[in-house]
Amino acid sequence: FRAIWQFLGWIDDTKPLGSLMAALEETELTPADRGFSSAARTAVIEQGIVRRRKVDVVADIPARRVADLPVELDGAIGRSIRAAEAALAQRMVAHYRSAVAARTVGHPARAVDGIDLELVRRVAAAELKDSSERSTGDNVFTMVRRIGHAKAGLAADYTAQLARNVGKVVFFAKHIDVMDQAEQTFADRGIKYASIRGEQTPRVRAKNIKAFTEDPEVQVVVCSLTAAGVGINLQVASNMVLAELSWTDAEQTQAIDRIHRIGQSEPVTAWRIIATQTIDAKIAELIDQKSGLAARALDGAGEQEGAASADVQLEALVSLLTDALKADGLA
């Protein structure tokens, strides 16, 4: 069935695409909810029915855009993050140089002028695999989490400003500690908020969604990217803050589609908080390259292309290692 579904464009290697994703969203259930499996089965069966796709009705929806807000991580936290990133880069440089030395011992003809890009990718892939298996020490995942935590206060501040000036705002984050920090900021400022998290029951989630969409005093909804990325309609808002970056354009697009959907009457802006001079900026650049955001307006046309599932984690490490090798004098 996997091969057939891929041929029909319903899935790629890891996730539903296009019309199947839309059908799953219509269930308003997440994989953690009771009844999701049955609803998903029905959605697959009904794929034989012609549906009106978002890409076919994009003219009916106001424009949307992703606006980057660069932030500088100052103080000890910023220095610590940049030092950890430099240490990661130098660890990969050491592995790269060790591999080059081992390859050329007794075989000088195997030497490569400049940077061996194939070897760079192998070293980066090994680091990524090691990072996934290692529970201690700094790696690309721990750095991204630390960056998210460091950005949380700044992202919440900007969200509060938006709520005061333009109305309801959706705040998206990946990690619980970032959501906690944001909610504390809103509470301290007297901003009423709702929360959508993975551990909530469907009843609690529905209650919180209703509070945000129907109560004029609830100005912000704090959402988990994994728990609220699909199946939820938040189009009462036209502004969103992405406090943490996704690893794929697909996840980012699904989050934005909570407010940019049929029925939205206002132009939509997703404000992406990016920590400058860190791997955060590189991840944002890679996501944009994979999705084509740098070359065209974000109009939903790329939702079925499957390119969003590219391995941004690996590419980020490749870029980090390449830049470090260039800084060491290789070109």
JSON list of N, CA and C in Angstrom, two decimals, residues 182-222:
[
{"chain": "A", "resi": 182, "resn": "ALA", "atom": "N", "xyz": [6.82, 31.42, 28.21]},
{"chain": "A", "resi": 182, "resn": "ALA", "atom": "CA", "xyz": [5.94, 32.37, 27.53]},
{"chain": "A", "resi": 182, "resn": "ALA", "atom": "C", "xyz": [4.67, 32.62, 28.33]},
{"chain": "A", "resi": 183, "resn": "GLU", "atom": "N", "xyz": [4.07, 31.55, 28.84]},
{"chain": "A", "resi": 183, "resn": "GLU", "atom": "CA", "xyz": [2.84, 31.71, 29.61]},
{"chain": "A", "resi": 183, "resn": "GLU", "atom": "C", "xyz": [3.08, 32.52, 30.88]},
{"chain": "A", "resi": 184, "resn": "GLN", "atom": "N", "xyz": [4.24, 32.35, 31.50]},
{"chain": "A", "resi": 184, "resn": "GLN", "atom": "CA", "xyz": [4.56, 33.14, 32.68]},
{"chain": "A", "resi": 184, "resn": "GLN", "atom": "C", "xyz": [4.68, 34.63, 32.32]},
{"chain": "A", "resi": 185, "resn": "THR", "atom": "N", "xyz": [5.28, 34.90, 31.17]},
{"chain": "A", "resi": 185, "resn": "THR", "atom": "CA", "xyz": [5.39, 36.29, 30.70]},
{"chain": "A", "resi": 185, "resn": "THR", "atom": "C", "xyz": [4.02, 36.90, 30.49]},
{"chain": "A", "resi": 186, "resn": "PHE", "atom": "N", "xyz": [3.12, 36.17, 29.85]},
{"chain": "A", "resi": 186, "resn": "PHE", "atom": "CA", "xyz": [1.77, 36.69, 29.60]},
{"chain": "A", "resi": 186, "resn": "PHE", "atom": "C", "xyz": [1.03, 36.91, 30.92]},
{"chain": "A", "resi": 187, "resn": "ALA", "atom": "N", "xyz": [1.17, 35.97, 31.85]},
{"chain": "A", "resi": 187, "resn": "ALA", "atom": "CA", "xyz": [0.51, 36.12, 33.15]},
{"chain": "A", "resi": 187, "resn": "ALA", "atom": "C", "xyz": [1.03, 37.35, 33.88]},
{"chain": "A", "resi": 188, "resn": "ASP", "atom": "N", "xyz": [2.35, 37.55, 33.85]},
{"chain": "A", "resi": 188, "resn": "ASP", "atom": "CA", "xyz": [2.94, 38.71, 34.52]},
{"chain": "A", "resi": 188, "resn": "ASP", "atom": "C", "xyz": [2.45, 40.02, 33.93]},
{"chain": "A", "resi": 189, "resn": "ARG", "atom": "N", "xyz": [2.12, 40.02, 32.65]},
{"chain": "A", "resi": 189, "resn": "ARG", "atom": "CA", "xyz": [1.68, 41.24, 31.98]},
{"chain": "A", "resi": 189, "resn": "ARG", "atom": "C", "xyz": [0.17, 41.40, 31.94]},
{"chain": "A", "resi": 190, "resn": "GLY", "atom": "N", "xyz": [-0.51, 40.48, 32.58]},
{"chain": "A", "resi": 190, "resn": "GLY", "atom": "CA", "xyz": [-1.96, 40.58, 32.63]},
{"chain": "A", "resi": 190, "resn": "GLY", "atom": "C", "xyz": [-2.64, 40.24, 31.32]},
{"chain": "A", "resi": 191, "resn": "ILE", "atom": "N", "xyz": [-1.97, 39.45, 30.50]},
{"chain": "A", "resi": 191, "resn": "ILE", "atom": "CA", "xyz": [-2.55, 39.04, 29.21]},
{"chain": "A", "resi": 191, "resn": "ILE", "atom": "C", "xyz": [-3.19, 37.67, 29.39]},
{"chain": "A", "resi": 192, "resn": "LYS", "atom": "N", "xyz": [-4.47, 37.60, 29.13]},
{"chain": "A", "resi": 192, "resn": "LYS", "atom": "CA", "xyz": [-5.18, 36.33, 29.28]},
{"chain": "A", "resi": 192, "resn": "LYS", "atom": "C", "xyz": [-4.85, 35.42, 28.10]},
{"chain": "A", "resi": 193, "resn": "TYR", "atom": "N", "xyz": [-4.56, 34.16, 28.38]},
{"chain": "A", "resi": 193, "resn": "TYR", "atom": "CA", "xyz": [-4.15, 33.23, 27.33]},
{"chain": "A", "resi": 193, "resn": "TYR", "atom": "C", "xyz": [-4.80, 31.87, 27.51]},
{"chain": "A", "resi": 194, "resn": "ALA", "atom": "N", "xyz": [-4.80, 31.11, 26.44]},
{"chain": "A", "resi": 194, "resn": "ALA", "atom": "CA", "xyz": [-5.19, 29.70, 26.46]},
{"chain": "A", "resi": 194, "resn": "ALA", "atom": "C", "xyz": [-3.99, 28.87, 26.05]},
{"chain": "A", "resi": 195, "resn": "SER", "atom": "N", "xyz": [-4.06, 27.56, 26.26]},
{"chain": "A", "resi": 195, "resn": "SER", "atom": "CA", "xyz": [-2.91, 26.71, 25.98]},
{"chain": "A", "resi": 195, "resn": "SER", "atom": "C", "xyz": [-3.37, 25.42, 25.31]},
{"chain": "A", "resi": 196, "resn": "ILE", "atom": "N", "xyz": [-2.61, 24.99, 24.29]},
{"chain": "A", "resi": 196, "resn": "ILE", "atom": "CA", "xyz": [-2.88, 23.72, 23.61]},
{"chain": "A", "resi": 196, "resn": "ILE", "atom": "C", "xyz": [-1.62, 22.88, 23.68]},
{"chain": "A", "resi": 197, "resn": "ARG", "atom": "N", "xyz": [-1.68, 21.78, 24.44]},
{"chain": "A", "resi": 197, "resn": "ARG", "atom": "CA", "xyz": [-0.51, 20.93, 24.67]},
{"chain": "A", "resi": 197, "resn": "ARG", "atom": "C", "xyz": [-0.84, 19.47, 24.40]},
{"chain": "A", "resi": 198, "resn": "GLY", "atom": "N", "xyz": [0.22, 18.70, 24.24]},
{"chain": "A", "resi": 198, "resn": "GLY", "atom": "CA", "xyz": [0.05, 17.30, 23.88]},
{"chain": "A", "resi": 198, "resn": "GLY", "atom": "C", "xyz": [-0.59, 16.44, 24.94]},
{"chain": "A", "resi": 199, "resn": "GLU", "atom": "N", "xyz": [-0.40, 16.79, 26.23]},
{"chain": "A", "resi": 199, "resn": "GLU", "atom": "CA", "xyz": [-0.91, 15.94, 27.29]},
{"chain": "A", "resi": 199, "resn": "GLU", "atom": "C", "xyz": [-2.39, 16.20, 27.59]},
{"chain": "A", "resi": 200, "resn": "GLN", "atom": "N", "xyz": [-3.00, 17.18, 26.94]},
{"chain": "A", "resi": 200, "resn": "GLN", "atom": "CA", "xyz": [-4.39, 17.51, 27.20]},
{"chain": "A", "resi": 200, "resn": "GLN", "atom": "C", "xyz": [-5.35, 16.48, 26.60]},
{"chain": "A", "resi": 201, "resn": "THR", "atom": "N", "xyz": [-6.48, 16.30, 27.26]},
{"chain": "A", "resi": 201, "resn": "THR", "atom": "CA", "xyz": [-7.53, 15.46, 26.69]},
{"chain": "A", "resi": 201, "resn": "THR", "atom": "C", "xyz": [-8.23, 16.24, 25.58]},
{"chain": "A", "resi": 202, "resn": "PRO", "atom": "N", "xyz": [-8.91, 15.55, 24.67]},
{"chain": "A", "resi": 202, "resn": "PRO", "atom": "CA", "xyz": [-9.66, 16.27, 23.62]},
{"chain": "A", "resi": 202, "resn": "PRO", "atom": "C", "xyz": [-10.64, 17.28, 24.19]},
{"chain": "A", "resi": 203, "resn": "ARG", "atom": "N", "xyz": [-11.25, 16.96, 25.33]},
{"chain": "A", "resi": 203, "resn": "ARG", "atom": "CA", "xyz": [-12.22, 17.88, 25.93]},
{"chain": "A", "resi": 203, "resn": "ARG", "atom": "C", "xyz": [-11.54, 19.16, 26.41]},
{"chain": "A", "resi": 204, "resn": "VAL", "atom": "N", "xyz": [-10.41, 19.02, 27.07]},
{"chain": "A", "resi": 204, "resn": "VAL", "atom": "CA", "xyz": [-9.68, 20.20, 27.55]},
{"chain": "A", "resi": 204, "resn": "VAL", "atom": "C", "xyz": [-9.18, 21.02, 26.37]},
{"chain": "A", "resi": 205, "resn": "ARG", "atom": "N", "xyz": [-8.66, 20.34, 25.35]},
{"chain": "A", "resi": 205, "resn": "ARG", "atom": "CA", "xyz": [-8.16, 21.06, 24.18]},
{"chain": "A", "resi": 205, "resn": "ARG", "atom": "C", "xyz": [-9.29, 21.84, 23.52]},
{"chain": "A", "resi": 206, "resn": "ALA", "atom": "N", "xyz": [-10.45, 21.20, 23.36]},
{"chain": "A", "resi": 206, "resn": "ALA", "atom": "CA", "xyz": [-11.59, 21.88, 22.73]},
{"chain": "A", "resi": 206, "resn": "ALA", "atom": "C", "xyz": [-12.03, 23.09, 23.56]},
{"chain": "A", "resi": 207, "resn": "LYS", "atom": "N", "xyz": [-12.01, 22.94, 24.88]},
{"chain": "A", "resi": 207, "resn": "LYS", "atom": "CA", "xyz": [-12.38, 24.05, 25.76]},
{"chain": "A", "resi": 207, "resn": "LYS", "atom": "C", "xyz": [-11.43, 25.23, 25.58]},
{"chain": "A", "resi": 208, "resn": "ASN", "atom": "N", "xyz": [-10.13, 24.94, 25.49]},
{"chain": "A", "resi": 208, "resn": "ASN", "atom": "CA", "xyz": [-9.14, 26.01, 25.35]},
{"chain": "A", "resi": 208, "resn": "ASN", "atom": "C", "xyz": [-9.22, 26.68, 23.98]},
{"chain": "A", "resi": 209, "resn": "ILE", "atom": "N", "xyz": [-9.47, 25.87, 22.94]},
{"chain": "A", "resi": 209, "resn": "ILE", "atom": "CA", "xyz": [-9.64, 26.44, 21.60]},
{"chain": "A", "resi": 209, "resn": "ILE", "atom": "C", "xyz": [-10.86, 27.37, 21.58]},
{"chain": "A", "resi": 210, "resn": "LYS", "atom": "N", "xyz": [-11.95, 26.93, 22.20]},
{"chain": "A", "resi": 210, "resn": "LYS", "atom": "CA", "xyz": [-13.16, 27.74, 22.25]},
{"chain": "A", "resi": 210, "resn": "LYS", "atom": "C", "xyz": [-12.91, 29.04, 23.00]},
{"chain": "A", "resi": 211, "resn": "ALA", "atom": "N", "xyz": [-12.14, 28.97, 24.09]},
{"chain": "A", "resi": 211, "resn": "ALA", "atom": "CA", "xyz": [-11.83, 30.19, 24.85]},
{"chain": "A", "resi": 211, "resn": "ALA", "atom": "C", "xyz": [-11.09, 31.19, 23.98]},
{"chain": "A", "resi": 212, "resn": "PHE", "atom": "N", "xyz": [-10.13, 30.71, 23.20]},
{"chain": "A", "resi": 212, "resn": "PHE", "atom": "CA", "xyz": [-9.36, 31.62, 22.35]},
{"chain": "A", "resi": 212, "resn": "PHE", "atom": "C", "xyz": [-10.20, 32.18, 21.21]},
{"chain": "A", "resi": 213, "resn": "THR", "atom": "N", "xyz": [-11.01, 31.33, 20.60]},
{"chain": "A", "resi": 213, "resn": "THR", "atom": "CA", "xyz": [-11.74, 31.76, 19.41]},
{"chain": "A", "resi": 213, "resn": "THR", "atom": "C", "xyz": [-13.00, 32.57, 19.74]},
{"chain": "A", "resi": 214, "resn": "GLU", "atom": "N", "xyz": [-13.56, 32.38, 20.96]},
{"chain": "A", "resi": 214, "resn": "GLU", "atom": "CA", "xyz": [-14.84, 33.02, 21.26]},
{"chain": "A", "resi": 214, "resn": "GLU", "atom": "C", "xyz": [-14.79, 34.06, 22.37]},
{"chain": "A", "resi": 215, "resn": "ASP", "atom": "N", "xyz": [-13.80, 33.99, 23.25]},
{"chain": "A", "resi": 215, "resn": "ASP", "atom": "CA", "xyz": [-13.71, 34.95, 24.36]},
{"chain": "A", "resi": 215, "resn": "ASP", "atom": "C", "xyz": [-12.82, 36.12, 23.94]},
{"chain": "A", "resi": 216, "resn": "PRO", "atom": "N", "xyz": [-13.38, 37.32, 23.82]},
{"chain": "A", "resi": 216, "resn": "PRO", "atom": "CA", "xyz": [-12.57, 38.47, 23.38]},
{"chain": "A", "resi": 216, "resn": "PRO", "atom": "C", "xyz": [-11.46, 38.84, 24.34]},
{"chain": "A", "resi": 217, "resn": "GLU", "atom": "N", "xyz": [-11.55, 38.39, 25.59]},
{"chain": "A", "resi": 217, "resn": "GLU", "atom": "CA", "xyz": [-10.52, 38.73, 26.56]},
{"chain": "A", "resi": 217, "resn": "GLU", "atom": "C", "xyz": [-9.30, 37.82, 26.45]},
{"chain": "A", "resi": 218, "resn": "VAL", "atom": "N", "xyz": [-9.44, 36.66, 25.83]},
{"chain": "A", "resi": 218, "resn": "VAL", "atom": "CA", "xyz": [-8.31, 35.74, 25.65]},
{"chain": "A", "resi": 218, "resn": "VAL", "atom": "C", "xyz": [-7.56, 36.19, 24.40]},
{"chain": "A", "resi": 219, "resn": "GLN", "atom": "N", "xyz": [-6.39, 36.79, 24.62]},
{"chain": "A", "resi": 219, "resn": "GLN", "atom": "CA", "xyz": [-5.66, 37.44, 23.53]},
{"chain": "A", "resi": 219, "resn": "GLN", "atom": "C", "xyz": [-4.64, 36.54, 22.85]},
{"chain": "A", "resi": 220, "resn": "VAL", "atom": "N", "xyz": [-4.16, 35.51, 23.56]},
{"chain": "A", "resi": 220, "resn": "VAL", "atom": "CA", "xyz": [-3.08, 34.67, 23.03]},
{"chain": "A", "resi": 220, "resn": "VAL", "atom": "C", "xyz": [-3.42, 33.20, 23.26]},
{"chain": "A", "resi": 221, "resn": "VAL", "atom": "N", "xyz": [-3.07, 32.35, 22.31]},
{"chain": "A", "resi": 221, "resn": "VAL", "atom": "CA", "xyz": [-3.10, 30.91, 22.54]},
{"chain": "A", "resi": 221, "resn": "VAL", "atom": "C", "xyz": [-1.68, 30.39, 22.35]},
{"chain": "A", "resi": 222, "resn": "VAL", "atom": "N", "xyz": [-1.19, 29.67, 23.36]},
{"chain": "A", "resi": 222, "resn": "VAL", "atom": "CA", "xyz": [0.16, 29.11, 23.34]},
{"chain": "A", "resi": 222, "resn": "VAL", "atom": "C", "xyz": [0.05, 27.66, 22.89]}
]
